[in-house]
N, CA and C atoms as an extended XYZ file, in Angstrom:
549
Properties=species:S:1:pos:R:3:atomname:S:1:resname:S:1:resid:I:1 pbc="F F F"
N        26.794     -123.669      110.564 N   MET     1
C        28.220     -123.906      110.665 CA  MET     1
C        28.636     -124.831      109.521 C   MET     1
N        29.625     -124.413      108.717 N   PRO     2
C        30.055     -125.259      107.599 CA  PRO     2
C        30.739     -126.530      108.087 C   PRO     2
N        30.605     -127.551      107.288 N   LEU     3
C        31.274     -128.810      107.602 CA  LEU     3
C        32.776     -128.636      107.453 C   LEU     3
N        33.570     -129.243      108.325 N   PRO     4
C        35.030     -129.120      108.184 CA  PRO     4
C        35.496     -129.812      106.910 C   PRO     4
N        36.396     -129.157      106.216 N   ARG     5
C        36.971     -129.748      105.004 CA  ARG     5
C        38.145     -130.623      105.393 C   ARG     5
N        38.274     -131.731      104.702 N   GLU     6
C        39.443     -132.569      104.950 CA  GLU     6
C        40.673     -131.813      104.465 C   GLU     6
N        41.794     -132.094      105.058 N   GLU     7
C        43.027     -131.447      104.638 CA  GLU     7
C        43.403     -131.943      103.245 C   GLU     7
N        43.550     -131.017      102.321 N   VAL     8
C        43.878     -131.346      100.939 CA  VAL     8
C        45.091     -130.526      100.535 C   VAL     8
N        45.995     -131.146       99.834 N   ASP     9
C        47.180     -130.464       99.321 CA  ASP     9
C        46.736     -129.305       98.426 C   ASP     9
N        47.126     -128.089       98.780 N   ALA    10
C        46.692     -126.895       98.053 CA  ALA    10
C        47.260     -126.806       96.643 C   ALA    10
N        48.191     -127.672       96.291 N   THR    11
C        48.763     -127.635       94.943 CA  THR    11
C        48.028     -128.559       93.978 C   THR    11
N        46.961     -129.184       94.423 N   THR    12
C        46.232     -130.118       93.563 CA  THR    12
C        44.903     -129.527       93.118 C   THR    12
N        44.380     -129.967       91.968 N   PRO    13
C        43.066     -129.486       91.520 CA  PRO    13
C        41.960     -129.774       92.539 C   PRO    13
N        42.112     -130.837       93.316 N   LYS    14
C        41.095     -131.198       94.311 CA  LYS    14
C        40.908     -130.076       95.333 C   LYS    14
N        41.961     -129.331       95.597 N   TYR    15
C        41.897     -128.224       96.549 CA  TYR    15
C        40.873     -127.175       96.117 C   TYR    15
N        40.723     -126.979       94.817 N   LEU    16
C        39.825     -125.946       94.300 CA  LEU    16
C        38.401     -126.442       94.067 C   LEU    16
N        38.194     -127.740       94.133 N   ARG    17
C        36.872     -128.303       93.847 CA  ARG    17
C        35.812     -127.709       94.773 C   ARG    17
N        34.709     -127.288       94.184 N   ASP    18
C        33.555     -126.730       94.905 CA  ASP    18
C        33.878     -125.440       95.664 C   ASP    18
N        34.951     -124.788       95.303 N   LYS    19
C        35.354     -123.574       96.008 CA  LYS    19
C        34.947     -122.305       95.258 C   LYS    19
N        34.849     -122.379       93.938 N   TYR    20
C        34.568     -121.208       93.112 CA  TYR    20
C        33.445     -121.512       92.139 C   TYR    20
N        32.780     -120.447       91.701 N   ALA    21
C        31.681     -120.631       90.750 CA  ALA    21
C        31.600     -119.437       89.811 C   ALA    21
N        31.183     -119.703       88.596 N   ILE    22
C        30.832     -118.638       87.657 CA  ILE    22
C        29.357     -118.370       87.915 C   ILE    22
N        29.043     -117.167       88.400 N   VAL    23
C        27.688     -116.914       88.881 CA  VAL    23
C        26.845     -116.010       87.998 C   VAL    23
N        27.431     -115.359       87.039 N   GLY    24
C        26.642     -114.476       86.189 CA  GLY    24
C        27.140     -114.502       84.770 C   GLY    24
N        26.214     -114.515       83.841 N   VAL    25
C        26.567     -114.460       82.423 CA  VAL    25
C        25.826     -113.277       81.822 C   VAL    25
N        26.546     -112.430       81.117 N   GLY    26
C        25.926     -111.271       80.484 CA  GLY    26
C        26.213     -111.259       79.008 C   GLY    26
N        25.178     -111.098       78.234 N   GLU    27
C        25.318     -111.045       76.782 CA  GLU    27
C        24.664     -109.772       76.270 C   GLU    27
N        25.012     -109.435       75.054 N   THR    28
C        24.332     -108.357       74.351 CA  THR    28
C        23.596     -108.994       73.177 C   THR    28
N        22.906     -108.187       72.439 N   THR    29
C        22.226     -108.685       71.251 CA  THR    29
C        23.268     -109.102       70.227 C   THR    29
N        23.083     -110.264       69.629 N   TYR    30
C        23.978     -110.719       68.569 CA  TYR    30
C        23.449     -110.158       67.255 C   TYR    30
N        24.246     -109.302       66.629 N   THR    31
C        23.784     -108.621       65.430 CA  THR    31
C        24.956     -108.242       64.551 C   THR    31
N        24.681     -108.002       63.313 N   ARG    32
C        25.698     -107.452       62.413 CA  ARG    32
C        25.562     -105.941       62.424 C   ARG    32
N        26.676     -105.268       62.548 N   GLY    33
C        26.631     -103.810       62.542 CA  GLY    33
C        25.858     -103.273       63.735 C   GLY    33
N        26.362     -103.500       64.940 N   SER    34
C        25.646     -103.134       66.168 CA  SER    34
C        25.398     -101.636       66.290 C   SER    34
N        26.268     -100.834       65.675 N   GLY    35
C        26.137      -99.391       65.825 CA  GLY    35
C        26.595      -98.908       67.193 C   GLY    35
N        27.202      -99.788       67.970 N   LYS    36
C        27.683      -99.442       69.306 CA  LYS    36
C        29.196      -99.670       69.368 C   LYS    36
N        29.846      -98.959       70.256 N   THR    37
C        31.282      -99.154       70.449 CA  THR    37
C        31.513     -100.424       71.267 C   THR    37
N        32.740     -100.925       71.225 N   THR    38
C        33.061     -102.084       72.061 CA  THR    38
C        32.948     -101.716       73.541 C   THR    38
N        33.189     -100.463       73.860 N   ARG    39
C        33.028     -100.008       75.249 CA  ARG    39
C        31.566     -100.118       75.681 C   ARG    39
N        30.658      -99.647       74.848 N   ALA    40
C        29.226      -99.728       75.175 CA  ALA    40
C        28.777     -101.184       75.273 C   ALA    40
N        29.238     -102.023       74.352 N   LEU    41
C        28.867     -103.441       74.380 CA  LEU    41
C        29.415     -104.132       75.624 C   LEU    41
N        30.671     -103.834       75.975 N   GLY    42
C        31.276     -104.436       77.163 CA  GLY    42
C        30.570     -104.017       78.438 C   GLY    42
N        30.234     -102.732       78.533 N   THR    43
C        29.511     -102.228       79.705 CA  THR    43
C        28.150     -102.903       79.816 C   THR    43
N        27.470     -103.040       78.700 N   TRP    44
C        26.157     -103.691       78.652 CA  TRP    44
C        26.270     -105.154       79.102 C   TRP    44
N        27.269     -105.856       78.600 N   ALA    45
C        27.437     -107.279       78.940 CA  ALA    45
C        27.772     -107.471       80.420 C   ALA    45
N        28.684     -106.657       80.948 N   VAL    46
C        29.053     -106.796       82.367 CA  VAL    46
C        27.862     -106.426       83.252 C   VAL    46
N        27.116     -105.387       82.871 N   ARG    47
C        25.910     -105.029       83.637 CA  ARG    47
C        24.923     -106.199       83.642 C   ARG    47
N        24.727     -106.834       82.485 N   ASN    48
C        23.824     -107.989       82.409 CA  ASN    48
C        24.321     -109.156       83.262 C   ASN    48
N        25.636     -109.355       83.307 N   ALA    49
C        26.196     -110.422       84.146 CA  ALA    49
C        25.951     -110.125       85.625 C   ALA    49
N        26.100     -108.857       86.012 N   MET    50
C        25.830     -108.483       87.405 CA  MET    50
C        24.362     -108.727       87.755 C   MET    50
N        23.462     -108.351       86.859 N   LEU    51
C        22.033     -108.587       87.095 CA  LEU    51
C        21.742     -110.075       87.213 C   LEU    51
N        22.359     -110.871       86.337 N   ASP    52
C        22.162     -112.320       86.356 CA  ASP    52
C        22.635     -112.929       87.675 C   ASP    52
N        23.713     -112.377       88.217 N   ALA    53
C        24.300     -112.913       89.452 CA  ALA    53
C        23.748     -112.258       90.716 C   ALA    53
N        22.973     -111.186       90.543 N   GLY    54
C        22.469     -110.475       91.719 CA  GLY    54
C        23.547     -109.669       92.422 C   GLY    54
N        24.506     -109.161       91.653 N   LEU    55
C        25.613     -108.390       92.221 CA  LEU    55
C        25.439     -106.902       91.953 C   LEU    55
N        26.033     -106.083       92.824 N   LYS    56
C        26.090     -104.642       92.629 CA  LYS    56
C        27.509     -104.289       92.168 C   LYS    56
N        27.691     -103.125       91.556 N   PRO    57
C        29.047     -102.725       91.158 CA  PRO    57
C        30.038     -102.758       92.322 C   PRO    57
N        29.580     -102.421       93.510 N   SER    58
C        30.477     -102.408       94.679 CA  SER    58
C        30.904     -103.810       95.109 C   SER    58
N        30.215     -104.846       94.620 N   ASP    59
C        30.588     -106.229       94.954 CA  ASP    59
C        31.792     -106.711       94.151 C   ASP    59
N        32.033     -106.099       93.002 N   ILE    60
C        33.089     -106.557       92.089 CA  ILE    60
C        34.344     -105.733       92.328 C   ILE    60
N        35.445     -106.411       92.643 N   ASP    61
C        36.692     -105.699       92.920 CA  ASP    61
C        37.843     -106.135       92.020 C   ASP    61
N        37.535     -106.937       91.006 N   GLY    62
C        38.540     -107.334       90.030 CA  GLY    62
C        37.909     -107.476       88.658 C   GLY    62
N        38.673     -107.174       87.614 N   MET    63
C        38.148     -107.302       86.258 CA  MET    63
C        39.264     -107.724       85.316 C   MET    63
N        38.948     -108.696       84.458 N   LEU    64
C        39.892     -109.222       83.476 CA  LEU    64
C        39.224     -109.230       82.111 C   LEU    64
N        40.008     -108.978       81.080 N   ASP    65
C        39.486     -109.082       79.722 CA  ASP    65
C        40.616     -109.429       78.775 C   ASP    65
N        40.257     -109.853       77.574 N   TYR    66
C        41.270     -110.104       76.552 CA  TYR    66
C        40.796     -109.557       75.223 C   TYR    66
N        41.774     -109.257       74.388 N   SER    67
C        41.458     -108.753       73.057 CA  SER    67
C        42.643     -108.972       72.140 C   SER    67
N        42.402     -108.757       70.894 N   GLY    68
C        43.463     -108.761       69.901 CA  GLY    68
C        43.525     -107.386       69.267 C   GLY    68
N        43.508     -106.351       70.097 N   GLY    69
C        43.482     -104.986       69.591 CA  GLY    69
C        42.102     -104.608       69.070 C   GLY    69
N        41.075     -105.309       69.544 N   ASP    70
C        39.735     -105.112       68.996 CA  ASP    70
C        38.686     -104.869       70.068 C   ASP    70
N        39.107     -104.455       71.267 N   SER    71
C        38.149     -104.342       72.361 CA  SER    71
C        38.380     -103.052       73.121 C   SER    71
N        37.994     -103.048       74.373 N   THR    72
C        38.152     -101.885       75.233 CA  THR    72
C        38.718     -102.331       76.577 C   THR    72
N        39.285     -101.426       77.289 N   SER    73
C        39.967     -101.746       78.543 CA  SER    73
C        38.994     -101.941       79.706 C   SER    73
N        39.406     -102.783       80.638 N   ALA    74
C        38.632     -103.008       81.863 CA  ALA    74
C        38.463     -101.717       82.657 C   ALA    74
N        39.418     -100.808       82.562 N   THR    75
C        39.307      -99.561       83.321 CA  THR    75
C        38.130      -98.722       82.841 C   THR    75
N        37.848      -98.751       81.543 N   PHE    76
C        36.700      -98.006       81.023 CA  PHE    76
C        35.386      -98.643       81.473 C   PHE    76
N        35.303      -99.971       81.364 N   ILE    77
C        34.074     -100.675       81.742 CA  ILE    77
C        33.801     -100.484       83.231 C   ILE    77
N        34.823     -100.676       84.052 N   SER    78
C        34.627     -100.536       85.504 CA  SER    78
C        34.247      -99.103       85.865 C   SER    78
N        34.865      -98.137       85.220 N   GLY    79
C        34.516      -96.737       85.474 CA  GLY    79
C        33.090      -96.418       85.068 C   GLY    79
N        32.674      -96.938       83.919 N   ASP    80
C        31.303      -96.706       83.450 CA  ASP    80
C        30.270      -97.282       84.411 C   ASP    80
N        30.636      -98.353       85.100 N   LEU    81
C        29.703      -99.011       86.018 CA  LEU    81
C        29.894      -98.585       87.475 C   LEU    81
N        30.825      -97.666       87.726 N   GLY    82
C        31.038      -97.159       89.083 CA  GLY    82
C        31.762      -98.119       90.007 C   GLY    82
N        32.609      -98.963       89.450 N   MET    83
C        33.355      -99.937       90.260 CA  MET    83
C        34.693      -99.348       90.695 C   MET    83
N        35.157      -99.769       91.857 N   ARG    84
C        36.499      -99.423       92.331 CA  ARG    84
C        37.257     -100.729       92.466 C   ARG    84
N        38.113     -100.981       91.507 N   LEU    85
C        38.797     -102.270       91.426 CA  LEU    85
C        40.074     -102.302       92.259 C   LEU    85
N        40.340     -103.454       92.831 N   ASN    86
C        41.634     -103.713       93.460 CA  ASN    86
C        42.638     -104.197       92.423 C   ASN    86
N        42.116     -104.827       91.359 N   PHE    87
C        42.990     -105.406       90.338 CA  PHE    87
C        42.252     -105.436       89.010 C   PHE    87
N        42.989     -105.153       87.942 N   TYR    88
C        42.456     -105.356       86.596 CA  TYR    88
C        43.594     -105.807       85.700 C   TYR    88
N        43.249     -106.470       84.622 N   MET    89
C        44.262     -106.888       83.656 CA  MET    89
C        43.623     -106.981       82.278 C   MET    89
N        44.244     -106.306       81.312 N   ASP    90
C        43.844     -106.385       79.912 CA  ASP    90
C        44.873     -107.258       79.207 C   ASP    90
N        44.452     -108.403       78.719 N   VAL    91
C        45.354     -109.370       78.105 CA  VAL    91
C        45.224     -109.312       76.590 C   VAL    91
N        46.347     -109.330       75.907 N   VAL    92
C        46.335     -109.480       74.455 CA  VAL    92
C        46.408     -110.971       74.193 C   VAL    92
N        45.383     -111.508       73.600 N   GLY    93
C        45.357     -112.948       73.384 CA  GLY    93
C        44.259     -113.370       72.445 C   GLY    93
N        44.153     -114.656       72.309 N   GLY    94
C        43.179     -115.216       71.387 CA  GLY    94
C        42.239     -116.182       72.062 C   GLY    94
N        41.866     -117.212       71.330 N   GLY    95
C        40.812     -118.129       71.728 CA  GLY    95
C        41.001     -118.853       73.034 C   GLY    95
N        42.226     -119.100       73.455 N   SER    96
C        42.413     -119.831       74.713 CA  SER    96
C        42.547     -118.888       75.907 C   SER    96
N        42.336     -117.613       75.689 N   SER    97
C        42.489     -116.648       76.779 CA  SER    97
C        41.399     -116.759       77.828 C   SER    97
N        40.196     -117.139       77.420 N   THR    98
C        39.082     -117.180       78.371 CA  THR    98
C        39.375     -118.099       79.543 C   THR    98
N        39.766     -119.338       79.247 N   GLU    99
C        40.022     -120.262       80.353 CA  GLU    99
C        41.238     -119.843       81.165 C   GLU    99
N        42.208     -119.199       80.538 N   ALA   100
C        43.358     -118.695       81.287 CA  ALA   100
C        42.915     -117.603       82.261 C   ALA   100
N        42.005     -116.740       81.822 N   LEU   101
C        41.519     -115.679       82.702 CA  LEU   101
C        40.715     -116.237       83.874 C   LEU   101
N        39.992     -117.325       83.658 N   VAL   102
C        39.284     -117.968       84.773 CA  VAL   102
C        40.305     -118.434       85.816 C   VAL   102
N        41.399     -119.026       85.359 N   GLY   103
C        42.458     -119.455       86.274 CA  GLY   103
C        43.100     -118.287       86.992 C   GLY   103
N        43.317     -117.189       86.280 N   ILE   104
C        43.894     -115.992       86.906 CA  ILE   104
C        42.931     -115.434       87.949 C   ILE   104
N        41.641     -115.428       87.646 N   ALA   105
C        40.643     -114.941       88.610 CA  ALA   105
C        40.684     -115.775       89.888 C   ALA   105
N        40.773     -117.086       89.737 N   ILE   106
C        40.869     -117.956       90.918 CA  ILE   106
C        42.128     -117.619       91.711 C   ILE   106
N        43.242     -117.420       91.019 N   GLY   107
C        44.487     -117.057       91.692 CA  GLY   107
C        44.376     -115.746       92.451 C   GLY   107
N        43.705     -114.762       91.864 N   LEU   108
C        43.520     -113.470       92.535 CA  LEU   108
C        42.695     -113.617       93.811 C   LEU   108
N        41.664     -114.444       93.731 N   ILE   109
C        40.818     -114.657       94.908 CA  ILE   109
C        41.583     -115.461       95.963 C   ILE   109
N        42.292     -116.493       95.528 N   GLU   110
C        43.103     -117.302       96.457 CA  GLU   110
C        44.143     -116.439       97.172 C   GLU   110
N        44.751     -115.497       96.440 N   ALA   111
C        45.797     -114.649       97.014 CA  ALA   111
C        45.234     -113.534       97.892 C   ALA   111
N        43.912     -113.379       97.889 N   GLY   112
C        43.295     -112.338       98.700 CA  GLY   112
C        43.276     -110.972       98.046 C   GLY   112
N        43.617     -110.898       96.769 N   CYS   113
C        43.603     -109.615       96.062 CA  CYS   113
C        42.183     -109.146       95.767 C   CYS   113
N        41.292     -110.094       95.509 N   CYS   114
C        39.917     -109.782       95.126 CA  CYS   114
C        38.959     -110.783       95.756 C   CYS   114
N        37.701     -110.369       95.824 N   LYS   115
C        36.645     -111.277       96.288 CA  LYS   115
C        35.775     -111.743       95.123 C   LYS   115
N        35.498     -110.829       94.178 N   VAL   116
C        34.664     -111.137       93.013 CA  VAL   116
C        35.334     -110.535       91.783 C   VAL   116
N        35.532     -111.352       90.757 N   VAL   117
C        36.213     -110.911       89.541 CA  VAL   117
C        35.274     -111.062       88.348 C   VAL   117
N        35.131     -109.995       87.581 N   ALA   118
C        34.348     -110.044       86.343 CA  ALA   118
C        35.310     -110.254       85.175 C   ALA   118
N        34.911     -111.098       84.242 N   ILE   119
C        35.693     -111.351       83.027 CA  ILE   119
C        34.800     -111.014       81.844 C   ILE   119
N        35.335     -110.247       80.888 N   PHE   120
C        34.518     -109.925       79.722 CA  PHE   120
C        35.333     -109.965       78.438 C   PHE   120
N        34.608     -110.061       77.339 N   ARG   121
C        35.170     -109.969       75.984 CA  ARG   121
C        34.175     -109.164       75.177 C   ARG   121
N        34.626     -108.102       74.554 N   SER   122
C        33.744     -107.241       73.781 CA  SER   122
C        34.367     -106.985       72.419 C   SER   122
N        33.589     -107.200       71.361 N   MET   123
C        34.114     -106.927       70.020 CA  MET   123
C        32.987     -106.664       69.040 C   MET   123
N        33.321     -105.991       67.962 N   ASN   124
C        32.433     -105.737       66.831 CA  ASN   124
C        33.040     -106.429       65.619 C   ASN   124
N        32.922     -107.734       65.552 N   GLY   125
C        33.574     -108.503       64.499 CA  GLY   125
C        33.094     -108.209       63.101 C   GLY   125
N        31.863     -107.788       62.956 N   TYR   126
C        31.335     -107.524       61.612 CA  TYR   126
C        31.773     -106.156       61.107 C   TYR   126
N        31.641     -105.140       61.947 N   SER   127
C        31.871     -103.779       61.481 CA  SER   127
C        33.238     -103.214       61.841 C   SER   127
N        33.987     -103.902       62.705 N   GLN   128
C        35.307     -103.394       63.051 CA  GLN   128
C        36.351     -104.469       62.779 C   GLN   128
N        37.067     -104.898       63.806 N   VAL   129
C        38.160     -105.846       63.620 CA  VAL   129
C        37.647     -107.278       63.722 C   VAL   129
N        38.101     -108.132       62.823 N   ARG   130
C        37.675     -109.528       62.810 CA  ARG   130
C        38.885     -110.430       62.599 C   ARG   130
N        38.851     -111.614       63.231 N   ILE   131
C        39.902     -112.600       63.015 CA  ILE   131
C        39.954     -112.930       61.533 C   ILE   131
N        41.143     -112.979       60.996 N   GLY   132
C        41.306     -113.239       59.575 CA  GLY   132
C        41.674     -111.989       58.806 C   GLY   132
N        41.591     -110.828       59.475 N   GLY   133
C        42.111     -109.615       58.879 CA  GLY   133
C        41.150     -108.766       58.092 C   GLY   133
N        39.855     -108.989       58.190 N   THR   134
C        38.923     -108.137       57.468 CA  THR   134
C        38.597     -106.912       58.303 C   THR   134
N        37.844     -106.011       57.762 N   GLY   135
C        37.430     -104.819       58.494 CA  GLY   135
C        38.571     -103.837       58.670 C   GLY   135
N        38.527     -103.092       59.759 N   VAL   136
C        39.485     -102.019       60.024 CA  VAL   136
C        40.917     -102.533       60.058 C   VAL   136
N        41.139     -103.693       60.668 N   ARG   137
C        42.492     -104.218       60.816 CA  ARG   137
C        43.155     -104.481       59.466 C   ARG   137
N        42.396     -104.921       58.478 N   ALA   138
C        42.969     -105.252       57.172 CA  ALA   138
C        43.597     -104.032       56.511 C   ALA   138
N        43.040     -102.855       56.772 N   ALA   139
C        43.548     -101.636       56.150 CA  ALA   139
C        44.639     -100.962       56.976 C   ALA   139
N        44.883     -101.448       58.181 N   ALA   140
C        45.866     -100.827       59.065 CA  ALA   140
C        47.286     -101.092       58.571 C   ALA   140
N        48.208     -100.138       58.792 N   PRO   141
C        49.603     -100.363       58.410 CA  PRO   141
C        50.180     -101.570       59.148 C   PRO   141
N        51.071     -102.282       58.491 N   VAL   142
C        51.684     -103.478       59.070 CA  VAL   142
C        52.959     -103.075       59.801 C   VAL   142
N        53.120     -103.570       61.051 N   SER   143
C        54.323     -103.271       61.826 CA  SER   143
C        54.564     -104.394       62.822 C   SER   143
N        55.702     -104.350       63.499 N   GLY   144
C        56.022     -105.320       64.541 CA  GLY   144
C        56.041     -106.751       64.045 C   GLY   144
N        55.512     -107.664       64.866 N   ASP   145
C        55.483     -109.086       64.520 CA  ASP   145
C        54.704     -109.352       63.243 C   ASP   145
N        53.749     -108.494       62.939 N   ALA   146
C        52.931     -108.694       61.742 CA  ALA   146
C        53.764     -108.594       60.461 C   ALA   146
N        54.926     -107.959       60.527 N   LEU   147
C        55.783     -107.883       59.342 CA  LEU   147
C        56.174     -109.280       58.874 C   LEU   147
N        56.347     -110.196       59.812 N   HIS   148
C        56.658     -111.582       59.453 CA  HIS   148
C        55.390     -112.324       59.032 C   HIS   148
N        54.370     -112.279       59.855 N   ASN   149
C        53.158     -113.058       59.604 CA  ASN   149
C        52.433     -112.655       58.327 C   ASN   149
N        52.224     -111.374       58.137 N   ARG   150
C        51.439     -110.918       56.988 CA  ARG   150
C        52.124     -111.204       55.657 C   ARG   150
N        53.450     -111.240       55.669 N   ALA   151
C        54.168     -111.522       54.417 CA  ALA   151
C        53.782     -112.883       53.856 C   ALA   151
N        53.388     -113.790       54.742 N   TYR   152
C        52.992     -115.135       54.328 CA  TYR   152
C        51.478     -115.315       54.333 C   TYR   152
N        50.737     -114.243       54.580 N   GLY   153
C        49.286     -114.321       54.587 CA  GLY   153
C        48.707     -114.878       55.866 C   GLY   153
N        49.507     -114.897       56.933 N   TRP   154
C        49.035     -115.456       58.207 CA  TRP   154
C        48.300     -114.380       58.997 C   TRP   154
N        47.011     -114.578       59.201 N   GLN   155
C        46.233     -113.625       59.983 CA  GLN   155
C        45.428     -114.322       61.073 C   GLN   155
N        44.921     -115.502       60.794 N   SER   156
C        44.071     -116.205       61.762 CA  SER   156
C        44.896     -117.202       62.570 C   SER   156
N        44.292     -117.728       63.625 N   ALA   157
C        44.976     -118.725       64.457 CA  ALA   157
C        45.354     -119.945       63.623 C   ALA   157
N        44.437     -120.411       62.795 N   GLY   158
C        44.713     -121.581       61.957 CA  GLY   158
C        45.906     -121.364       61.052 C   GLY   158
N        45.991     -120.191       60.452 N   GLN   159
C        47.112     -119.876       59.571 CA  GLN   159
C        48.417     -119.791       60.358 C   GLN   159
N        48.362     -119.240       61.557 N   ASN   160
C        49.573     -119.106       62.368 CA  ASN   160
C        50.069     -120.433       62.921 C   ASN   160
N        49.155     -121.361       63.228 N   PHE   161
C        49.556     -122.644       63.800 CA  PHE   161
C        49.861     -123.703       62.747 C   PHE   161
N        49.490     -123.469       61.506 N   ALA   162
C        49.704     -124.467       60.454 CA  ALA   162
C        51.167     -124.895       60.333 C   ALA   162
N        52.151     -123.986       60.347 N   PRO   163
C        53.543     -124.439       60.245 CA  PRO   163
C        53.963     -125.354       61.400 C   PRO   163
N        53.432     -125.108       62.595 N   THR   164
C        53.746     -125.967       63.735 CA  THR   164
C        53.213     -127.372       63.498 C   THR   164
N        51.981     -127.472       63.004 N   PHE   165
C        51.414     -128.789       62.700 CA  PHE   165
C        52.203     -129.480       61.591 C   PHE   165
N        52.600     -128.713       60.587 N   MET   166
C        53.380     -129.303       59.489 CA  MET   166
C        54.708     -129.843       60.012 C   MET   166
N        55.343     -129.104       60.912 N   ARG   167
C        56.610     -129.566       61.479 CA  ARG   167
C        56.392     -130.842       62.299 C   ARG   167
N        55.323     -130.887       63.069 N   HIS   168
C        54.996     -132.079       63.853 CA  HIS   168
C        54.789     -133.268       62.921 C   HIS   168
N        54.095     -133.054       61.817 N   MET   169
C        53.860     -134.135       60.850 CA  MET   169
C        55.193     -134.640       60.293 C   MET   169
N        56.089     -133.717       60.002 N   TYR   170
C        57.393     -134.066       59.453 CA  TYR   170
C        58.231     -134.834       60.480 C   TYR   170
N        58.307     -134.313       61.715 N   ASP   171
C        59.153     -134.922       62.748 CA  ASP   171
C        58.644     -136.277       63.232 C   ASP   171
N        57.332     -136.421       63.352 N   TYR   172
C        56.770     -137.611       63.994 CA  TYR   172
C        55.957     -138.506       63.063 C   TYR   172
N        55.871     -138.150       61.804 N   GLY   173
C        55.124     -138.976       60.863 CA  GLY   173
C        53.617     -138.912       61.054 C   GLY   173
N        53.154     -137.848       61.676 N   THR   174
C        51.712     -137.682       61.888 CA  THR   174
C        51.019     -137.541       60.538 C   THR   174
N        49.890     -138.193       60.404 N   LYS   175
C        49.122     -138.175       59.151 CA  LYS   175
C        48.113     -137.021       59.171 C   LYS   175
N        47.746     -136.504       57.998 N   PRO   176
C        46.752     -135.423       57.941 CA  PRO   176
C        45.447     -135.782       58.653 C   PRO   176
N        45.049     -137.055       58.581 N   GLU   177
C        43.809     -137.478       59.243 CA  GLU   177
C        43.921     -137.321       60.765 C   GLU   177
N        45.126     -137.544       61.296 N   GLN   178
C        45.328     -137.392       62.736 CA  GLN   178
C        45.276     -135.914       63.137 C   GLN   178
N        45.900     -135.064       62.326 N   VAL   179
C        45.868     -133.627       62.610 CA  VAL   179
C        44.430     -133.120       62.543 C   VAL   179
N        43.646     -133.655       61.614 N   ALA   180
C        42.252     -133.235       61.465 CA  ALA   180
C        41.413     -133.563       62.695 C   ALA   180
N        41.868     -134.502       63.506 N   MET   181
C        41.131     -134.881       64.718 CA  MET   181
C        41.339     -133.877       65.863 C   MET   181
N        42.342     -132.993       65.745 N   VAL   182
C        42.613     -132.006       66.785 CA  VAL   182
C        41.506     -130.960       66.756 C   VAL   182
N        40.887     -130.758       67.901 N   LYS   183
C        39.780     -129.785       67.968 CA  LYS   183
C        40.080     -128.731       68.990 C   LYS   183
């Protein structure tokens, strides 16, 4: 019989303490020119995470992933592994997407939508699309928001955020040494 939990305000971080865990990590071989599609790599990684956690495909009922137009959809990965999902979400995002997806997974479980959520990221940075605009993406036609960014050579996160930092330096007198401390 579990010990009774003290009443905790559900809107506080303390409410979530010791309630959720990341139980499986799946990786593929780190290599240049994998010769595999992002779909194959993603399926391999999620399968490895399930093995690490001792889960079966039927145990997972939610899947989240993020990409910058350089990955594959959760629907393909879940289908390849024989999963029947209650919820999936493919997010277009960058480096801070991982922790956001962990929060979304907790929300899905809290809301009763899912019991177990897999999160993955799959990419071929060397041979396909890479941050900074090399590979396939560099040769792609420019459209949409990229019409503004590419005109100034902005392709990576650092290049895109630089004007914001410059404005902060101007408005608040922030010194370059202080900006350099941001990690």
